[in-house]
Amino acid sequence: MYVCFSYDWLLIWPLPPKKTRTNKSFYSSCRSVPVKDTEVNMGDEPVNLNEYQELARQALPKMYYDYFSGGSEDQHTLRENVEAFKRITLRPRILVDVSKIDMSTTILGYKTSAPIMLAPTAMHKLAHPEGEVLTARAAGACNVIMGLSFMSTCTIEEVASSCNAVRFFQLYVYKKREISALMVKRAEMNGFKAILLTVDTPKLGRREADIKNKMIAPQLKNFEGLVSTKVEDDEGSNLEAFASRSFDPSLSWKDIAWLKSITTLPIMVKGVLTREDAIKAMEVGVEGIIVSNHGARQLDYVPATINALEEVVVAVKGRVPVLFDGGIRRGTDVFKALALGAQAVMIGRPVVYGLAAKGEYGVRRVIEMLKDELELAMALAGCPTLKHITRNHVRTELDNRHCKL
């Protein structure tokens, strides 16, 4: 048995089975036991997102923490996603009236309190027994848009009925196209407003921590009666074996037309890193582009997403929205991404860390921290609205090299 101390609950998980490869009824064995605040010793209230990560590390079984926090192979890009932000400096403007700061914006026409969106991250019940339902409630409470993962451990219907947040649905395309088509229809019927087509996963990246831990993919309720995530693979990650069996490696640009034929929802492609693919995405008629390297969980040694962002933005020339995903840990990171042309950013791992550490409250605090830090950064940089944030507010490594020349 594994005990997780949380903000106002004591979360009790069974340890992952060592010898069996099945995860049947795993969630039915999770339970929440109320405890008195005086019995919970989580240390001081976190003051930044990195401290939530540490609390999550303490709270979760190693297998699940490694799953959420890990990247592929050498994890070079995983480190770079965060470190690259530190090499971008800010160029503030002084003596600007910042007595009122407005962070509100729209994404695909939907209003949001800040240019911050919850990225679609998988299997939240591995972080908390109530999973994506709590994440959705936190998104609604903070008035930000939530991206629901195709690999969610709560059903589309459960998430839709849990809150009034604007929700987008992430899509993987399976070899059995009818399963993906059914998920799209269910999302559409339950009020989701857009499809986030993940395009960087013809195969699952080599995530060595999951291989060593023999990561177990739980049965996903969305697919009950359609496909089983139970895979016998004693050599490595159960999740990797499931993905190899399910994901369609033949997915190509021509399939955007197929997706458009089965839904009226706007389609954004998630996983673009180059000018060439940005141009191709616009040619096939997508409504938005998400610059992402899948949290550095796919191909290692691709650029940090903040280093790829401007190339895509320049290619797009404002014709479709460009969102940013990867490495956001501070409000100043959000500011930098906006200055380089992103309309909004997505946050993934920090949301899961907040959920693991303190449930719905933790997710809300993660979102609120980023909003508060962004508001402060805008004030100190002399930007009363998002429109005031420009390319001239940042200096990148490339800028520095040009200056030396």
Coordinates of C-alpha atoms in Angstrom, one line a residue:
M1 CA 0.0 0.0 0.0
Y2 CA 1.2 3.5 -0.8
V3 CA 0.1 6.5 1.2
C4 CA 0.0 10.0 -0.2
F5 CA -0.4 13.0 2.1
S6 CA -2.5 15.6 0.3
Y7 CA -4.0 19.1 1.2
D8 CA -7.1 17.9 3.0
W9 CA -7.3 14.2 2.1
L10 CA -5.1 11.2 2.8
L11 CA -5.0 9.4 -0.6
I12 CA -4.3 5.7 -0.4
W13 CA -3.1 3.8 -3.5
P14 CA -2.2 0.1 -3.7
L15 CA 1.3 -0.3 -5.0
P16 CA 1.5 -1.2 -8.6
P17 CA 1.7 -5.0 -9.0
K18 CA 5.2 -6.4 -9.4
K19 CA 4.6 -9.6 -11.3
T20 CA 1.3 -9.3 -13.0
R21 CA 0.8 -7.1 -16.1
T22 CA -2.8 -6.5 -15.5
N23 CA -4.3 -3.4 -13.8
K24 CA -7.8 -4.7 -13.4
S25 CA -9.9 -2.8 -10.9
F26 CA -6.9 -0.6 -10.0
Y27 CA -9.0 2.5 -9.5
S28 CA -11.7 0.7 -7.5
S29 CA -9.0 0.0 -4.9
C30 CA -8.1 3.7 -4.6
R31 CA -9.9 5.5 -1.8
S32 CA -9.9 8.9 -0.1
V33 CA -9.9 9.2 3.6
P34 CA -10.6 12.7 5.2
V35 CA -8.0 13.6 7.8
K36 CA -7.6 16.6 10.0
D37 CA -5.4 19.5 8.8
T38 CA -3.2 19.0 11.8
E39 CA -2.4 15.5 10.7
V40 CA -1.2 16.5 7.3
N41 CA 2.5 17.4 7.2
M42 CA 3.1 18.7 3.6
G43 CA 5.5 21.5 4.7
D44 CA 4.9 25.1 3.7
E45 CA 2.4 26.1 1.1
P46 CA 4.2 26.0 -2.3
V47 CA 5.1 29.4 -3.7
N48 CA 6.0 28.3 -7.2
L49 CA 5.4 25.5 -9.7
N50 CA 8.8 23.8 -9.0
E51 CA 7.7 23.2 -5.4
Y52 CA 4.6 21.5 -6.6
Q53 CA 6.7 19.2 -8.6
E54 CA 8.7 18.2 -5.5
L55 CA 5.4 17.6 -3.5
A56 CA 4.2 15.4 -6.4
R57 CA 7.5 13.5 -6.3
Q58 CA 7.0 12.8 -2.6
A59 CA 3.3 11.9 -3.1
L60 CA 3.4 9.5 -6.0
P61 CA 4.6 5.9 -6.4
K62 CA 7.9 6.0 -8.3
M63 CA 6.4 4.4 -11.4
Y64 CA 3.8 7.1 -11.8
Y65 CA 6.0 10.0 -11.0
D66 CA 8.6 8.8 -13.5
Y67 CA 5.8 8.4 -16.1
F68 CA 4.6 12.0 -15.6
S69 CA 8.0 13.6 -15.3
G70 CA 10.1 11.6 -17.7
G71 CA 11.1 12.2 -21.3
S72 CA 12.6 10.1 -24.1
E73 CA 16.0 8.5 -24.4
D74 CA 18.7 10.9 -23.0
Q75 CA 16.1 13.5 -22.0
H76 CA 18.1 16.2 -23.6
T77 CA 15.1 17.9 -25.0
L78 CA 13.3 17.5 -21.7
R79 CA 15.9 19.6 -20.0
E80 CA 16.1 22.1 -22.8
N81 CA 12.4 22.7 -22.8
V82 CA 12.9 24.4 -19.4
E83 CA 16.5 25.6 -19.7
A84 CA 16.0 27.4 -23.0
F85 CA 13.7 29.9 -21.4
K86 CA 16.5 31.0 -19.1
R87 CA 18.6 32.1 -22.0
I88 CA 15.9 34.6 -23.2
T89 CA 16.1 37.9 -21.4
L90 CA 13.4 40.6 -21.1
R91 CA 13.5 44.2 -22.3
P92 CA 11.0 46.1 -20.1
R93 CA 9.5 49.5 -20.8
I94 CA 9.4 52.1 -18.0
L95 CA 7.0 54.9 -17.1
V96 CA 4.0 53.2 -18.6
D97 CA 0.6 53.3 -16.9
V98 CA 0.1 49.7 -15.6
S99 CA -2.5 50.5 -12.9
K100 CA -4.8 48.2 -14.7
I101 CA -3.6 44.9 -16.3
D102 CA -5.9 43.0 -18.7
M103 CA -4.7 39.4 -19.4
S104 CA -8.0 38.2 -21.0
T105 CA -8.0 36.9 -24.6
T106 CA -9.8 34.6 -26.9
I107 CA -8.7 31.2 -28.3
L108 CA -10.6 30.1 -31.4
G109 CA -13.2 32.7 -30.4
Y110 CA -13.7 31.4 -26.9
K111 CA -13.1 33.9 -24.1
T112 CA -10.5 33.0 -21.4
S113 CA -9.2 34.9 -18.4
A114 CA -5.6 34.5 -19.4
P115 CA -3.5 33.2 -22.3
I116 CA -3.0 30.0 -20.4
M117 CA -4.7 26.7 -21.3
L118 CA -4.5 23.2 -19.8
A119 CA -2.6 20.9 -22.1
P120 CA -4.1 17.4 -22.7
T121 CA -2.1 15.1 -20.4
A122 CA -3.0 11.5 -20.0
M123 CA -4.2 9.4 -17.1
H124 CA -4.8 11.8 -14.3
K125 CA -6.2 9.1 -12.1
L126 CA -2.6 8.0 -11.6
A127 CA -2.1 11.3 -9.9
H128 CA -5.4 11.5 -8.0
P129 CA -8.2 9.0 -7.7
E130 CA -10.8 11.5 -9.1
G131 CA -8.6 12.3 -12.1
E132 CA -9.6 14.6 -14.9
V133 CA -12.9 15.6 -13.3
L134 CA -11.0 17.6 -10.7
T135 CA -8.7 19.1 -13.3
A136 CA -11.8 20.2 -15.3
R137 CA -13.4 21.8 -12.2
A138 CA -10.2 23.8 -11.5
A139 CA -10.1 25.0 -15.1
G140 CA -13.7 26.1 -14.8
A141 CA -13.0 27.9 -11.5
C142 CA -10.1 29.8 -13.1
N143 CA -11.9 30.5 -16.3
V144 CA -9.3 28.9 -18.6
I145 CA -9.7 26.4 -21.4
M146 CA -9.0 22.7 -20.7
G147 CA -7.6 20.2 -23.2
L148 CA -8.9 16.7 -22.4
S149 CA -6.5 13.9 -23.3
F150 CA -7.6 11.0 -25.6
M151 CA -6.0 8.8 -23.0
S152 CA -8.1 10.3 -20.1
T153 CA -8.9 8.0 -17.2
C154 CA -12.3 9.7 -16.8
T155 CA -14.8 9.5 -19.6
I156 CA -15.7 12.3 -22.0
E157 CA -19.1 12.4 -20.5
E158 CA -17.9 12.6 -16.9
V159 CA -15.6 15.5 -17.6
A160 CA -18.3 17.3 -19.6
S161 CA -20.8 17.1 -16.8
S162 CA -18.3 18.1 -14.1
C163 CA -17.9 21.8 -14.9
N164 CA -18.7 24.7 -17.2
A165 CA -15.1 25.1 -18.5
V166 CA -14.6 25.5 -22.3
R167 CA -13.1 22.2 -23.3
F168 CA -11.1 21.0 -26.4
F169 CA -10.6 17.3 -27.1
Q170 CA -7.2 15.8 -28.0
L171 CA -7.3 13.1 -30.7
Y172 CA -5.0 10.3 -31.6
V173 CA -5.8 8.3 -34.7
Y174 CA -6.0 4.6 -34.2
K175 CA -5.5 1.9 -36.7
K176 CA -9.2 1.2 -36.1
R177 CA -10.4 4.5 -37.4
E178 CA -13.9 3.9 -36.2
I179 CA -12.7 4.2 -32.6
S180 CA -11.2 7.6 -33.2
A181 CA -14.3 8.7 -35.1
L182 CA -16.5 7.6 -32.3
M183 CA -14.4 9.6 -29.8
V184 CA -14.7 12.7 -32.0
K185 CA -18.5 12.3 -32.1
R186 CA -18.8 11.8 -28.4
A187 CA -16.7 14.9 -27.8
E188 CA -18.9 16.9 -30.2
M189 CA -22.1 15.7 -28.6
N190 CA -20.8 16.6 -25.1
G191 CA -20.0 20.2 -25.9
F192 CA -16.3 20.1 -26.7
K193 CA -15.3 23.1 -28.9
A194 CA -12.3 22.0 -30.9
I195 CA -10.2 18.9 -31.8
L196 CA -6.5 18.9 -31.0
L197 CA -5.0 16.4 -33.4
T198 CA -1.7 15.1 -32.1
V199 CA 0.5 14.5 -35.1
D200 CA 3.9 13.6 -33.6
T201 CA 3.2 10.1 -32.5
P202 CA 3.3 7.5 -35.3
K203 CA 5.0 5.4 -32.6
L204 CA 5.6 6.0 -29.0
G205 CA 8.9 7.6 -28.1
R206 CA 11.5 5.5 -26.1
R207 CA 10.8 6.4 -22.5
E208 CA 13.4 4.5 -20.7
A209 CA 12.1 5.1 -17.2
D210 CA 8.8 3.5 -18.2
I211 CA 10.6 0.6 -19.7
K212 CA 12.7 0.0 -16.5
N213 CA 9.6 0.4 -14.3
K214 CA 7.5 -1.9 -16.6
M215 CA 4.9 0.9 -16.8
I216 CA 1.3 -0.4 -16.6
A217 CA -1.3 1.2 -18.8
P218 CA -4.6 1.2 -16.9
Q219 CA -7.8 0.2 -18.7
L220 CA -9.3 3.5 -20.0
K221 CA -13.1 3.9 -19.4
N222 CA -13.6 5.8 -22.7
F223 CA -12.7 2.6 -24.6
E224 CA -14.6 0.0 -22.6
G225 CA -16.2 -2.4 -25.0
L226 CA -14.1 -1.0 -27.8
V227 CA -10.4 -1.8 -27.1
S228 CA -8.4 -3.1 -24.2
T229 CA -5.3 -1.5 -22.9
K230 CA -4.3 -4.8 -21.3
V231 CA -1.1 -6.0 -23.1
E232 CA 1.2 -8.7 -22.0
D233 CA 4.8 -7.4 -22.3
D234 CA 7.3 -8.7 -19.8
E235 CA 10.2 -6.9 -21.6
G236 CA 9.3 -3.3 -21.0
S237 CA 6.6 -0.7 -20.9
N238 CA 3.0 -2.0 -21.1
L239 CA 2.1 1.5 -22.4
E240 CA 4.6 1.3 -25.2
A241 CA 3.2 -2.1 -26.3
F242 CA -0.3 -0.8 -26.2
A243 CA 0.6 2.2 -28.4
S244 CA 2.4 0.1 -30.9
R245 CA -0.7 -2.1 -31.2
S246 CA -3.1 0.8 -31.5
F247 CA -1.6 4.0 -33.0
D248 CA -1.8 4.4 -36.8
P249 CA 1.7 5.0 -38.2
S250 CA 0.2 5.6 -41.7
L251 CA -1.4 8.9 -40.6
S252 CA -0.5 11.6 -43.1
W253 CA -1.6 15.1 -44.3
K254 CA -4.3 13.6 -46.5
D255 CA -6.1 12.3 -43.4
I256 CA -6.9 15.9 -42.4
A257 CA -9.6 15.7 -45.0
W258 CA -11.0 12.5 -43.4
L259 CA -11.1 14.2 -40.0
K260 CA -12.8 17.2 -41.5
S261 CA -15.4 14.9 -43.1
I262 CA -16.5 13.5 -39.7
T263 CA -16.7 16.7 -37.6
T264 CA -17.7 20.3 -37.8
L265 CA -15.3 21.3 -35.0
P266 CA -12.2 23.4 -35.7
I267 CA -9.1 21.3 -35.9
M268 CA -5.7 22.3 -34.5
V269 CA -2.6 20.2 -35.2
K270 CA -0.4 19.6 -32.1
G271 CA 3.2 18.7 -32.7
V272 CA 4.5 21.2 -35.3
L273 CA 8.2 22.3 -34.9
T274 CA 9.2 23.5 -38.4
R275 CA 8.3 26.2 -41.0
E276 CA 7.7 23.5 -43.6
D277 CA 5.1 21.7 -41.5
A278 CA 3.4 24.9 -40.5
I279 CA 3.0 25.8 -44.1
K280 CA 1.7 22.4 -45.0
A281 CA -0.8 22.5 -42.1
M282 CA -2.3 25.8 -43.4
E283 CA -2.5 24.3 -46.9
V284 CA -4.7 21.4 -45.7
G285 CA -6.9 23.9 -43.9
V286 CA -6.4 23.5 -40.2
E287 CA -7.8 26.2 -37.9
G288 CA -4.8 26.4 -35.6
I289 CA -1.2 25.2 -34.9
I290 CA 0.3 24.0 -31.6
V291 CA 4.1 24.2 -31.4
S292 CA 5.0 21.2 -29.3
N293 CA 7.5 18.4 -28.9
H294 CA 5.1 16.4 -26.9
G295 CA 6.7 17.4 -23.6
A296 CA 10.0 15.9 -24.9
R297 CA 8.5 12.5 -24.7
Q298 CA 8.9 11.6 -28.4
L299 CA 12.0 12.3 -30.5
D300 CA 14.9 13.4 -28.4
Y301 CA 17.2 16.2 -29.6
V302 CA 14.5 18.1 -31.3
P303 CA 14.6 21.8 -30.4
A304 CA 13.1 23.1 -27.2
T305 CA 9.7 24.4 -28.2
I306 CA 10.5 28.0 -27.3
N307 CA 13.4 27.8 -29.8
A308 CA 11.1 26.5 -32.5
L309 CA 8.2 28.9 -31.8
E310 CA 9.4 31.9 -33.8
E311 CA 10.1 29.9 -36.9
V312 CA 6.5 28.7 -37.0
V313 CA 5.1 32.1 -36.2
V314 CA 7.0 33.7 -39.0
A315 CA 5.8 31.1 -41.5
V316 CA 2.1 31.4 -40.4
K317 CA 2.0 35.2 -40.7
G318 CA -1.0 35.5 -38.5
R319 CA -3.3 33.4 -40.8
V320 CA -4.2 30.9 -38.0
P321 CA -3.6 31.0 -34.2
V322 CA -0.4 29.6 -32.9
L323 CA -0.4 28.1 -29.4
F324 CA 2.7 27.0 -27.5
D325 CA 3.3 23.9 -25.4
G326 CA 6.4 22.9 -23.5
G327 CA 8.5 24.0 -20.5
I328 CA 6.3 26.7 -19.0
R329 CA 7.2 27.0 -15.3
R330 CA 7.0 30.8 -14.7
G331 CA 4.8 33.7 -15.6
T332 CA 7.9 35.2 -17.3
D333 CA 8.0 32.1 -19.5
V334 CA 4.4 32.8 -20.6
F335 CA 5.4 36.4 -21.3
K336 CA 8.4 35.3 -23.4
A337 CA 6.2 32.9 -25.5
L338 CA 3.7 35.6 -26.1
A339 CA 6.5 38.0 -27.1
L340 CA 7.7 35.5 -29.7
G341 CA 4.3 35.2 -31.2
A342 CA 2.2 32.7 -29.4
Q343 CA -1.4 33.5 -28.9
A344 CA -1.5 31.4 -25.7
V345 CA 0.4 28.7 -23.9
M346 CA -0.4 25.3 -22.6
I347 CA 0.7 23.8 -19.3
G348 CA 0.9 20.1 -18.8
R349 CA 3.2 18.6 -16.1
P350 CA 2.6 21.4 -13.6
V351 CA -1.1 20.7 -13.7
V352 CA -0.5 17.0 -12.9
Y353 CA 1.9 17.9 -10.1
G354 CA -0.7 20.2 -8.6
L355 CA -3.3 17.5 -8.8
A356 CA -1.0 14.9 -7.3
A357 CA 0.0 17.2 -4.4
K358 CA -3.3 18.9 -3.5
G359 CA -6.1 17.7 -5.7
E360 CA -8.4 20.3 -7.3
Y361 CA -7.0 23.0 -5.0
G362 CA -3.5 22.2 -6.3
V363 CA -4.5 22.6 -9.9
R364 CA -6.3 25.9 -9.2
R365 CA -3.2 27.2 -7.4
V366 CA -0.9 26.2 -10.3
I367 CA -3.1 28.1 -12.7
E368 CA -3.5 31.1 -10.3
M369 CA 0.3 31.2 -9.7
L370 CA 1.0 31.5 -13.4
K371 CA -1.7 34.1 -13.8
D372 CA -0.4 36.1 -10.9
E373 CA 3.2 35.9 -12.1
L374 CA 2.2 36.8 -15.7
E375 CA 0.3 39.8 -14.4
L376 CA 3.3 41.0 -12.4
A377 CA 5.6 40.4 -15.4
M378 CA 3.4 42.5 -17.6
A379 CA 3.3 45.3 -15.1
L380 CA 7.1 45.4 -14.6
A381 CA 7.6 45.2 -18.4
G382 CA 5.3 48.1 -19.0
C383 CA 2.5 46.1 -20.8
P384 CA -1.0 46.8 -19.6
T385 CA -2.6 44.4 -22.1
L386 CA -1.5 41.4 -24.1
K387 CA -1.4 43.5 -27.3
H388 CA 1.3 45.6 -25.7
I389 CA 3.6 42.5 -25.5
T390 CA 5.8 42.6 -28.6
R391 CA 8.9 41.0 -30.1
N392 CA 11.0 43.9 -28.9
H393 CA 10.3 42.9 -25.3
V394 CA 12.7 39.9 -25.5
R395 CA 16.2 39.1 -26.6
T396 CA 16.9 35.5 -27.7
E397 CA 20.2 33.7 -28.2
L398 CA 19.9 34.3 -31.9
D399 CA 19.5 38.0 -31.3
N400 CA 22.7 38.0 -29.2
R401 CA 24.6 36.2 -31.9
H402 CA 23.4 38.7 -34.5
C403 CA 24.5 41.6 -32.2
K404 CA 28.1 40.1 -32.0
L405 CA 28.2 39.9 -35.8

